[in-house]
Short mmCIF file of C-alpha atoms in Angstrom, two decimals:
data_model
loop_
_atom_site.label_atom_id
_atom_site.label_comp_id
_atom_site.label_asym_id
_atom_site.label_seq_id
_atom_site.Cartn_x
_atom_site.Cartn_y
_atom_site.Cartn_z
CA UNK A 1 0.00 0.00 0.00
CA UNK A 2 2.86 2.39 0.77
CA UNK A 3 4.44 1.89 -2.65
CA UNK A 4 1.08 2.39 -4.34
CA UNK A 5 0.38 5.58 -2.39
CA UNK A 6 3.66 7.12 -3.53
CA UNK A 7 2.52 6.78 -7.13
CA UNK A 8 -0.59 8.86 -6.55
CA UNK A 9 -0.22 12.45 -7.76
CA UNK A 10 -0.32 15.40 -5.41
CA UNK A 11 -2.48 18.44 -6.20
CA UNK A 12 0.74 20.13 -7.41
CA UNK A 13 1.67 17.62 -10.08
CA UNK A 14 1.93 19.23 -13.52
CA UNK A 15 1.25 22.70 -12.12
CA UNK A 16 3.65 25.54 -13.01
CA UNK A 17 1.86 28.41 -11.20
CA UNK A 18 0.06 28.27 -7.87
CA UNK A 19 -2.24 31.17 -7.04
CA UNK A 20 -3.35 31.56 -3.43
CA UNK A 21 -6.02 33.63 -1.78
CA UNK A 22 -4.90 35.36 1.42
CA UNK A 23 -7.63 35.75 4.07
CA UNK A 24 -8.43 32.29 5.39
CA UNK A 25 -5.67 30.62 3.37
CA UNK A 26 -2.41 32.29 4.40
CA UNK A 27 -3.58 34.30 7.40
CA UNK A 28 -6.55 35.33 9.52
CA UNK A 29 -5.98 38.89 10.67
CA UNK A 30 -2.26 39.67 11.03
CA UNK A 31 -1.15 36.16 11.99
CA UNK A 32 -0.32 33.24 9.71
CA UNK A 33 -2.53 30.18 9.75
CA UNK A 34 -0.91 26.94 10.93
CA UNK A 35 1.28 25.24 8.29
CA UNK A 36 0.52 27.85 5.60
CA UNK A 37 3.90 29.60 5.39
CA UNK A 38 6.10 26.51 5.38
CA UNK A 39 3.81 24.78 2.88
CA UNK A 40 3.81 27.71 0.44
CA UNK A 41 7.57 28.18 0.82
CA UNK A 42 7.99 24.55 -0.20
CA UNK A 43 5.78 25.17 -3.25
CA UNK A 44 7.89 28.21 -4.20
CA UNK A 45 11.04 26.07 -4.36
CA UNK A 46 9.82 24.49 -7.61
CA UNK A 47 6.95 26.67 -8.91
CA UNK A 48 5.88 30.26 -9.27
CA UNK A 49 3.53 31.37 -6.48
CA UNK A 50 1.24 34.37 -6.81
CA UNK A 51 -1.31 35.79 -4.42
CA UNK A 52 -4.81 37.02 -5.25
CA UNK A 53 -6.86 39.00 -2.79
CA UNK A 54 -10.34 40.49 -2.84
CA UNK A 55 -9.43 42.59 0.21
CA UNK A 56 -9.13 46.14 -1.12
CA UNK A 57 -7.90 47.80 2.05
CA UNK A 58 -4.15 47.51 1.35
CA UNK A 59 -1.75 48.10 -1.52
CA UNK A 60 0.05 45.27 -3.29
CA UNK A 61 3.30 46.52 -1.71
CA UNK A 62 1.87 46.46 1.83
CA UNK A 63 0.43 42.98 1.26
CA UNK A 64 3.83 41.78 0.03
CA UNK A 65 5.50 43.32 3.07
CA UNK A 66 3.06 41.59 5.41
CA UNK A 67 3.59 38.24 3.71
CA UNK A 68 7.35 38.66 3.88
CA UNK A 69 7.09 39.42 7.60
CA UNK A 70 5.19 36.15 8.01
CA UNK A 71 8.11 34.29 6.44
CA UNK A 72 7.22 34.19 2.75
CA UNK A 73 9.33 35.78 0.01
CA UNK A 74 6.92 38.04 -1.88
CA UNK A 75 7.35 41.12 -4.09
CA UNK A 76 4.58 43.60 -4.89
CA UNK A 77 4.26 42.22 -8.42
CA UNK A 78 3.46 38.79 -6.95
CA UNK A 79 0.22 40.21 -5.54
CA UNK A 80 -2.92 40.72 -7.65
CA UNK A 81 -5.56 42.81 -5.91
CA UNK A 82 -9.24 43.48 -6.52
CA UNK A 83 -8.57 47.24 -6.82
CA UNK A 84 -6.26 46.45 -9.75
CA UNK A 85 -9.08 44.45 -11.32
CA UNK A 86 -11.51 47.29 -10.61
CA UNK A 87 -9.29 49.84 -12.39
CA UNK A 88 -8.94 47.52 -15.37
CA UNK A 89 -12.70 47.14 -15.57
CA UNK A 90 -13.32 50.85 -15.05
CA UNK A 91 -10.93 51.86 -17.83
CA UNK A 92 -13.37 50.48 -20.41
CA UNK A 93 -16.33 52.29 -18.83
CA UNK A 94 -15.04 55.62 -17.48
CA UNK A 95 -11.46 56.28 -18.67
CA UNK A 96 -9.00 58.36 -16.65
CA UNK A 97 -8.67 61.20 -15.70
CA UNK A 98 -12.28 60.94 -14.53
CA UNK A 99 -13.19 61.59 -10.90
CA UNK A 100 -13.95 58.58 -8.71
CA UNK A 101 -15.78 58.64 -5.41
CA UNK A 102 -13.83 56.08 -3.40
CA UNK A 103 -15.36 54.11 -0.55
CA UNK A 104 -12.48 52.13 0.90
CA UNK A 105 -8.88 52.33 2.02
CA UNK A 106 -5.37 53.02 0.82
CA UNK A 107 -5.25 50.01 -1.49
CA UNK A 108 -8.09 51.39 -3.57
CA UNK A 109 -6.92 55.01 -3.53
CA UNK A 110 -3.37 54.12 -4.61
CA UNK A 111 -4.55 51.99 -7.54
CA UNK A 112 -6.98 54.71 -8.67
CA UNK A 113 -4.24 57.34 -8.61
CA UNK A 114 -1.76 55.02 -10.36
CA UNK A 115 -4.35 54.56 -13.12
CA UNK A 116 -4.61 58.34 -13.53
CA UNK A 117 -7.95 58.99 -11.82
CA UNK A 118 -8.87 61.88 -9.55
CA UNK A 119 -10.12 60.75 -6.13
CA UNK A 120 -12.84 62.27 -3.99
CA UNK A 121 -14.74 61.21 -0.89
CA UNK A 122 -17.72 63.51 -1.48
CA UNK A 123 -20.76 63.20 -3.73
CA UNK A 124 -20.75 66.99 -3.94
CA UNK A 125 -17.69 66.80 -6.23
CA UNK A 126 -19.81 65.34 -9.06
CA UNK A 127 -17.89 62.05 -9.41
CA UNK A 128 -18.01 60.12 -12.68
CA UNK A 129 -18.22 56.75 -10.90
CA UNK A 130 -18.30 55.20 -7.43
CA UNK A 131 -15.76 52.51 -6.57
CA UNK A 132 -16.35 50.62 -3.33
CA UNK A 133 -13.91 48.30 -1.54
CA UNK A 134 -13.39 46.97 1.94
CA UNK A 135 -11.49 48.84 4.64
CA UNK A 136 -11.87 48.35 8.40
CA UNK A 137 -12.58 52.04 8.95
CA UNK A 138 -15.35 52.47 6.35
CA UNK A 139 -18.07 54.40 8.17
CA UNK A 140 -21.75 55.19 7.77
CA UNK A 141 -20.77 58.58 6.37
CA UNK A 142 -18.78 56.87 3.57
CA UNK A 143 -21.72 54.64 2.67
CA UNK A 144 -24.02 57.66 2.74
CA UNK A 145 -21.81 59.58 0.28
CA UNK A 146 -21.92 56.60 -2.08
CA UNK A 147 -25.71 56.48 -1.80
CA UNK A 148 -25.98 60.22 -2.51
CA UNK A 149 -23.80 59.84 -5.63
CA UNK A 150 -25.79 56.82 -6.85
CA UNK A 151 -29.29 58.17 -6.29
CA UNK A 152 -30.03 58.33 -10.05
CA UNK A 153 -30.34 54.88 -11.69
CA UNK A 154 -27.69 54.20 -14.32
CA UNK A 155 -30.32 53.60 -17.03
CA UNK A 156 -31.59 57.13 -16.32
CA UNK A 157 -28.17 58.71 -16.68
CA UNK A 158 -26.70 57.85 -13.29
CA UNK A 159 -23.02 57.10 -12.82
CA UNK A 160 -21.47 53.60 -12.76
CA UNK A 161 -20.90 51.74 -9.49
CA UNK A 162 -18.01 49.28 -9.26
CA UNK A 163 -17.42 47.03 -6.26
CA UNK A 164 -14.00 45.48 -5.85
CA UNK A 165 -15.61 42.32 -4.50
CA UNK A 166 -18.78 40.92 -2.96
CA UNK A 167 -17.48 38.71 -0.12
CA UNK A 168 -20.16 38.75 2.56
CA UNK A 169 -17.68 37.99 5.33
CA UNK A 170 -13.98 38.28 6.11
CA UNK A 171 -12.04 36.06 8.55
CA UNK A 172 -10.25 37.94 11.31
CA UNK A 173 -8.13 36.78 14.22
CA UNK A 174 -11.14 37.06 16.57
CA UNK A 175 -13.61 35.34 14.24
CA UNK A 176 -15.71 36.09 11.17
CA UNK A 177 -16.63 39.72 10.46
CA UNK A 178 -18.76 41.52 7.82
CA UNK A 179 -17.00 41.84 4.47
CA UNK A 180 -17.31 44.19 1.51
CA UNK A 181 -20.40 42.44 0.20
CA UNK A 182 -22.21 43.36 3.40
CA UNK A 183 -21.23 47.02 3.02
CA UNK A 184 -22.15 47.04 -0.68
CA UNK A 185 -25.50 45.53 0.27
CA UNK A 186 -26.13 48.44 2.65
CA UNK A 187 -25.73 50.93 -0.21
CA UNK A 188 -27.83 48.71 -2.49
CA UNK A 189 -30.61 48.72 0.08
CA UNK A 190 -30.52 52.51 0.17
CA UNK A 191 -30.48 53.17 -3.58
CA UNK A 192 -31.99 50.04 -5.15
CA UNK A 193 -29.08 49.56 -7.55
CA UNK A 194 -26.65 46.69 -8.08
CA UNK A 195 -22.89 47.14 -8.29
CA UNK A 196 -20.70 45.64 -11.01
CA UNK A 197 -18.13 43.38 -9.31
CA UNK A 198 -14.48 43.35 -10.42
CA UNK A 199 -12.88 40.75 -8.15
CA UNK A 200 -13.55 37.10 -7.45
CA UNK A 201 -15.64 35.27 -8.56
CA UNK A 202 -15.51 37.35 -11.74
CA UNK A 203 -12.85 36.33 -14.24
CA UNK A 204 -10.78 39.54 -14.83
CA UNK A 205 -8.74 39.15 -11.65
CA UNK A 206 -7.91 35.54 -12.53
CA UNK A 207 -7.09 36.38 -16.14
CA UNK A 208 -4.73 39.13 -15.01
CA UNK A 209 -2.91 36.73 -12.68
CA UNK A 210 -2.61 33.97 -15.28
CA UNK A 211 -1.24 36.44 -17.84
CA UNK A 212 1.10 38.17 -15.38
CA UNK A 213 2.68 34.91 -14.24
CA UNK A 214 2.64 33.33 -17.74
CA UNK A 215 0.92 30.23 -16.41
CA UNK A 216 0.31 27.17 -18.55
CA UNK A 217 -1.30 25.03 -15.82
CA UNK A 218 -2.62 26.92 -12.83
CA UNK A 219 -3.84 25.75 -9.43
CA UNK A 220 -5.84 28.18 -7.32
CA UNK A 221 -6.14 27.82 -3.53
CA UNK A 222 -9.05 29.40 -1.70
CA UNK A 223 -11.24 29.06 1.36
CA UNK A 224 -14.59 30.18 -0.10
CA UNK A 225 -16.83 28.30 -2.50
CA UNK A 226 -18.82 31.35 -3.63
CA UNK A 227 -15.83 33.48 -4.69
CA UNK A 228 -12.61 31.44 -4.86
CA UNK A 229 -13.86 28.11 -6.18
CA UNK A 230 -16.58 29.59 -8.39
CA UNK A 231 -14.09 32.03 -9.90
CA UNK A 232 -11.56 29.30 -10.64
CA UNK A 233 -14.29 27.22 -12.28
CA UNK A 234 -15.40 30.15 -14.42
CA UNK A 235 -11.89 30.67 -15.76
CA UNK A 236 -11.33 26.93 -16.21
CA UNK A 237 -8.53 26.17 -13.74
CA UNK A 238 -8.20 23.52 -11.03
CA UNK A 239 -8.95 24.60 -7.49
CA UNK A 240 -8.21 23.68 -3.88
CA UNK A 241 -10.63 24.42 -1.06
CA UNK A 242 -8.69 24.52 2.21
CA UNK A 243 -10.74 24.23 5.38
CA UNK A 244 -8.87 26.89 7.36
CA UNK A 245 -11.11 29.83 6.53
CA UNK A 246 -14.76 30.61 5.90
CA UNK A 247 -16.34 27.51 4.36
CA UNK A 248 -16.71 24.42 6.50
CA UNK A 249 -17.48 20.76 5.67
CA UNK A 250 -21.24 21.40 5.70
CA UNK A 251 -20.78 24.05 3.01
CA UNK A 252 -18.68 21.66 0.92
CA UNK A 253 -21.38 18.98 1.02
CA UNK A 254 -23.92 21.54 -0.21
CA UNK A 255 -21.72 23.09 -2.91
CA UNK A 256 -23.70 23.69 -6.10
CA UNK A 257 -22.38 22.76 -9.52
CA UNK A 258 -19.91 25.42 -10.63
CA UNK A 259 -18.60 25.91 -7.09
CA UNK A 260 -17.10 22.47 -6.45
CA UNK A 261 -13.35 22.25 -5.83
CA UNK A 262 -10.99 19.87 -7.57
CA UNK A 263 -9.33 19.13 -4.23
CA UNK A 264 -10.47 19.42 -0.60
CA UNK A 265 -7.70 19.88 1.98
CA UNK A 266 -7.78 20.24 5.74
CA UNK A 267 -4.62 22.41 5.64
CA UNK A 268 -1.89 23.33 3.17
CA UNK A 269 0.46 20.50 4.19
CA UNK A 270 -1.75 18.25 2.08
CA UNK A 271 -0.67 20.10 -1.08
CA UNK A 272 2.48 17.99 -0.92
CA UNK A 273 0.80 14.70 -0.08
CA UNK A 274 -0.61 12.16 -2.55
CA UNK A 275 -4.24 12.98 -3.13
CA UNK A 276 -6.38 9.86 -2.64
CA UNK A 277 -8.30 8.36 -5.50
CA UNK A 278 -12.08 8.27 -5.45
CA UNK A 279 -13.65 4.93 -6.37
CA UNK A 280 -17.26 4.21 -7.21
CA UNK A 281 -18.91 0.82 -7.05
CA UNK A 282 -22.58 -0.03 -6.82
CA UNK A 283 -23.47 3.51 -5.83
CA UNK A 284 -20.85 3.57 -3.05
CA UNK A 285 -18.19 6.29 -3.13
CA UNK A 286 -14.96 5.38 -1.34
CA UNK A 287 -11.94 7.52 -0.49
CA UNK A 288 -9.12 5.86 1.48
CA UNK A 289 -11.47 3.53 3.33
CA UNK A 290 -14.19 6.11 3.96
CA UNK A 291 -17.35 4.98 2.15
CA UNK A 292 -20.61 6.87 1.62
CA UNK A 293 -23.70 6.32 -0.49
CA UNK A 294 -26.96 8.09 -1.13
CA UNK A 295 -30.08 5.92 -1.06
CA UNK A 296 -33.34 7.71 -1.67
CA UNK A 297 -33.40 10.61 0.76
CA UNK A 298 -30.71 9.23 3.05
CA UNK A 299 -26.95 9.72 3.06
CA UNK A 300 -25.39 6.61 4.58
CA UNK A 301 -21.90 6.25 6.00
CA UNK A 302 -20.81 2.66 5.37
CA UNK A 303 -17.28 3.21 6.68
CA UNK A 304 -15.78 6.24 8.43
CA UNK A 305 -12.22 5.38 7.38
CA UNK A 306 -9.25 6.70 9.30
CA UNK A 307 -9.44 10.39 8.39
CA UNK A 308 -12.23 12.92 8.71
CA UNK A 309 -11.05 14.72 5.57
CA UNK A 310 -11.43 11.53 3.53
CA UNK A 311 -14.95 11.11 4.89
CA UNK A 312 -15.76 14.68 3.81
CA UNK A 313 -14.31 13.98 0.36
CA UNK A 314 -16.33 10.77 -0.03
CA UNK A 315 -19.50 12.36 1.29
CA UNK A 316 -19.22 15.41 -0.92
CA UNK A 317 -18.68 13.32 -4.04
CA UNK A 318 -21.58 11.01 -3.20
CA UNK A 319 -23.94 13.93 -2.61
CA UNK A 320 -22.77 15.89 -5.65
CA UNK A 321 -23.11 12.89 -7.97
CA UNK A 322 -26.52 11.93 -6.60
CA UNK A 323 -28.04 15.00 -8.21
CA UNK A 324 -30.28 15.41 -5.15
CA UNK A 325 -30.38 18.82 -3.43
CA UNK A 326 -28.86 18.50 0.00
CA UNK A 327 -31.78 20.21 1.71
CA UNK A 328 -34.01 17.19 0.99
CA UNK A 329 -31.41 14.67 2.21
CA UNK A 330 -30.96 13.25 5.68
CA UNK A 331 -27.26 13.83 6.32
CA UNK A 332 -25.61 12.20 9.36
CA UNK A 333 -23.92 14.69 11.63
CA UNK A 334 -20.66 12.76 11.52
CA UNK A 335 -20.31 13.66 7.86
CA UNK A 336 -20.06 17.38 8.55
CA UNK A 337 -18.31 17.19 11.92
CA UNK A 338 -15.80 20.02 12.05
CA UNK A 339 -12.50 19.07 13.70
CA UNK A 340 -10.58 21.31 11.32
CA UNK A 341 -8.81 24.50 12.30
CA UNK A 342 -11.02 27.59 12.53
CA UNK A 343 -9.38 31.05 12.75
#
């Protein structure tokens, strides 16, 4: 069995560029997640590693500095940010040197100025567009200015509204906090308009990264099904969901088509380990001794195996391939038990 296991490929086999999300993958708040730094350093010994973030609060240079402080070797050009994607998208709608009302932090302001735009924080300055991104100090007054600027619907001559990303939540060192999607939703509720999203899960941010790093076979690592995994699927690259951030085993089991990862890992050490094969026989899905089947409205665990992550992998595959919505299934609690690290 040991010799056979060594022949199994790891998630890294054949990959020349690894792209990693940051929040929930590399760190939660200022501190690194367990095993993330050493695992990514090992990847960087043989492959190009780039970092993609929907968090618009910091510049690419400050993100690179933070990652370097954590023990990674990262330059600003190794970081692709949602503000960069927003400026790329905006250039085709409202070219510079237009005036942008910015809701967000330094990361967004710096990218806007680098792209040649004028920046304001007030709707009274007649901005040509509103660009909204996350920053910890975004206040009610900032959201109000955005609402004032967006009061006229775009189809009636109102200005465009770009959101860097739509993540509902963001993992922090103390737990899960509201993300940019929550703040964008507050403005939407006030004005009845929808923002155009530039970052994940939309494809421009992925396409920029793939082009920048000249990737031929890319692997993307994320912690969210609705942004990371969906975005990777939309651009047609393999994906890893690592269970150190937002989405938990119960979310994996319920993942809709188009948001299902190629690989499910409990932490980044497993990037370097042989990824177990999935076998199917008589309706039973087996991964490393963990066996699950779906019969009618019941999900049955036939064998728990030796590892909870293998049980999650087997259960997810069985549920996904059954074609039955999870909300009508009876799912045993053991299948979504959560022994994995939570920031």
